[in-house]
């Protein structure tokens, strides 16, 4: 397929997703997807990869979130439905749908089924948007959307297994600050690409500094 057609597919997909995610306020809004798309393009330019698959994977990656659905394959199905209108080969469609189905963080120690460079790039880009300054806003916006407390010092920070992690999505007493320990502080060391790893360092440090300040104030110090 000529590259002009691929650009048209990307544009149509971006317009579609922008419309679909217009009113999302819990951190999975269009601007999250747009940032992931931008970061993914930036990494793709530095790592040998199929940029079309990377861009489409980034644009479709949150089309249906696994924790919000009983069906873990809801994302891939929704992506496939969208992709079938275009003249794309089956392999490309399968590749994009595999990324959509497996990009999500499933808990520390859970198997990562992302196994292609394109998938690794999309996963790194999604994870980079989960750490840093905007990410801190996203955590508390997500918690607020579920009526969760900011912090509860009586709830343990011990690491959760995959099933425990999955349950945090519906545990309305899981404080937002626990999400840093359940997921966000682990992401730097889970980056797939060397470009992603480099980009994660500054954002990670910013979160660490933020948490230091958070707990200092929590204890009434300073
Ligand atoms: P992924 O993008 O890997 O599927 P999620 O959809 O679980 O990850 O989370 C995306 C973002 O939503 C997180 O990085 C975080 O900002 C926010 N979020 C998810 N779960 C929680 C939670 N339990 N508490 C606070 N924020 C959360
Ligand atoms: Ni995402």
mmCIF file of C-alpha atoms in Angstrom, residues 45 85 92 126:
data_model
loop_
_atom_site.group_PDB
_atom_site.id
_atom_site.type_symbol
_atom_site.label_atom_id
_atom_site.label_comp_id
_atom_site.label_asym_id
_atom_site.label_seq_id
_atom_site.Cartn_x
_atom_site.Cartn_y
_atom_site.Cartn_z
ATOM 1 C CA UNK A 45 12.212 7.387 14.706
ATOM 2 C CA UNK A 85 -12.760 -1.112 6.695
ATOM 3 C CA UNK A 92 -0.706 -5.992 9.799
ATOM 4 C CA UNK A 126 2.021 4.491 27.188
#
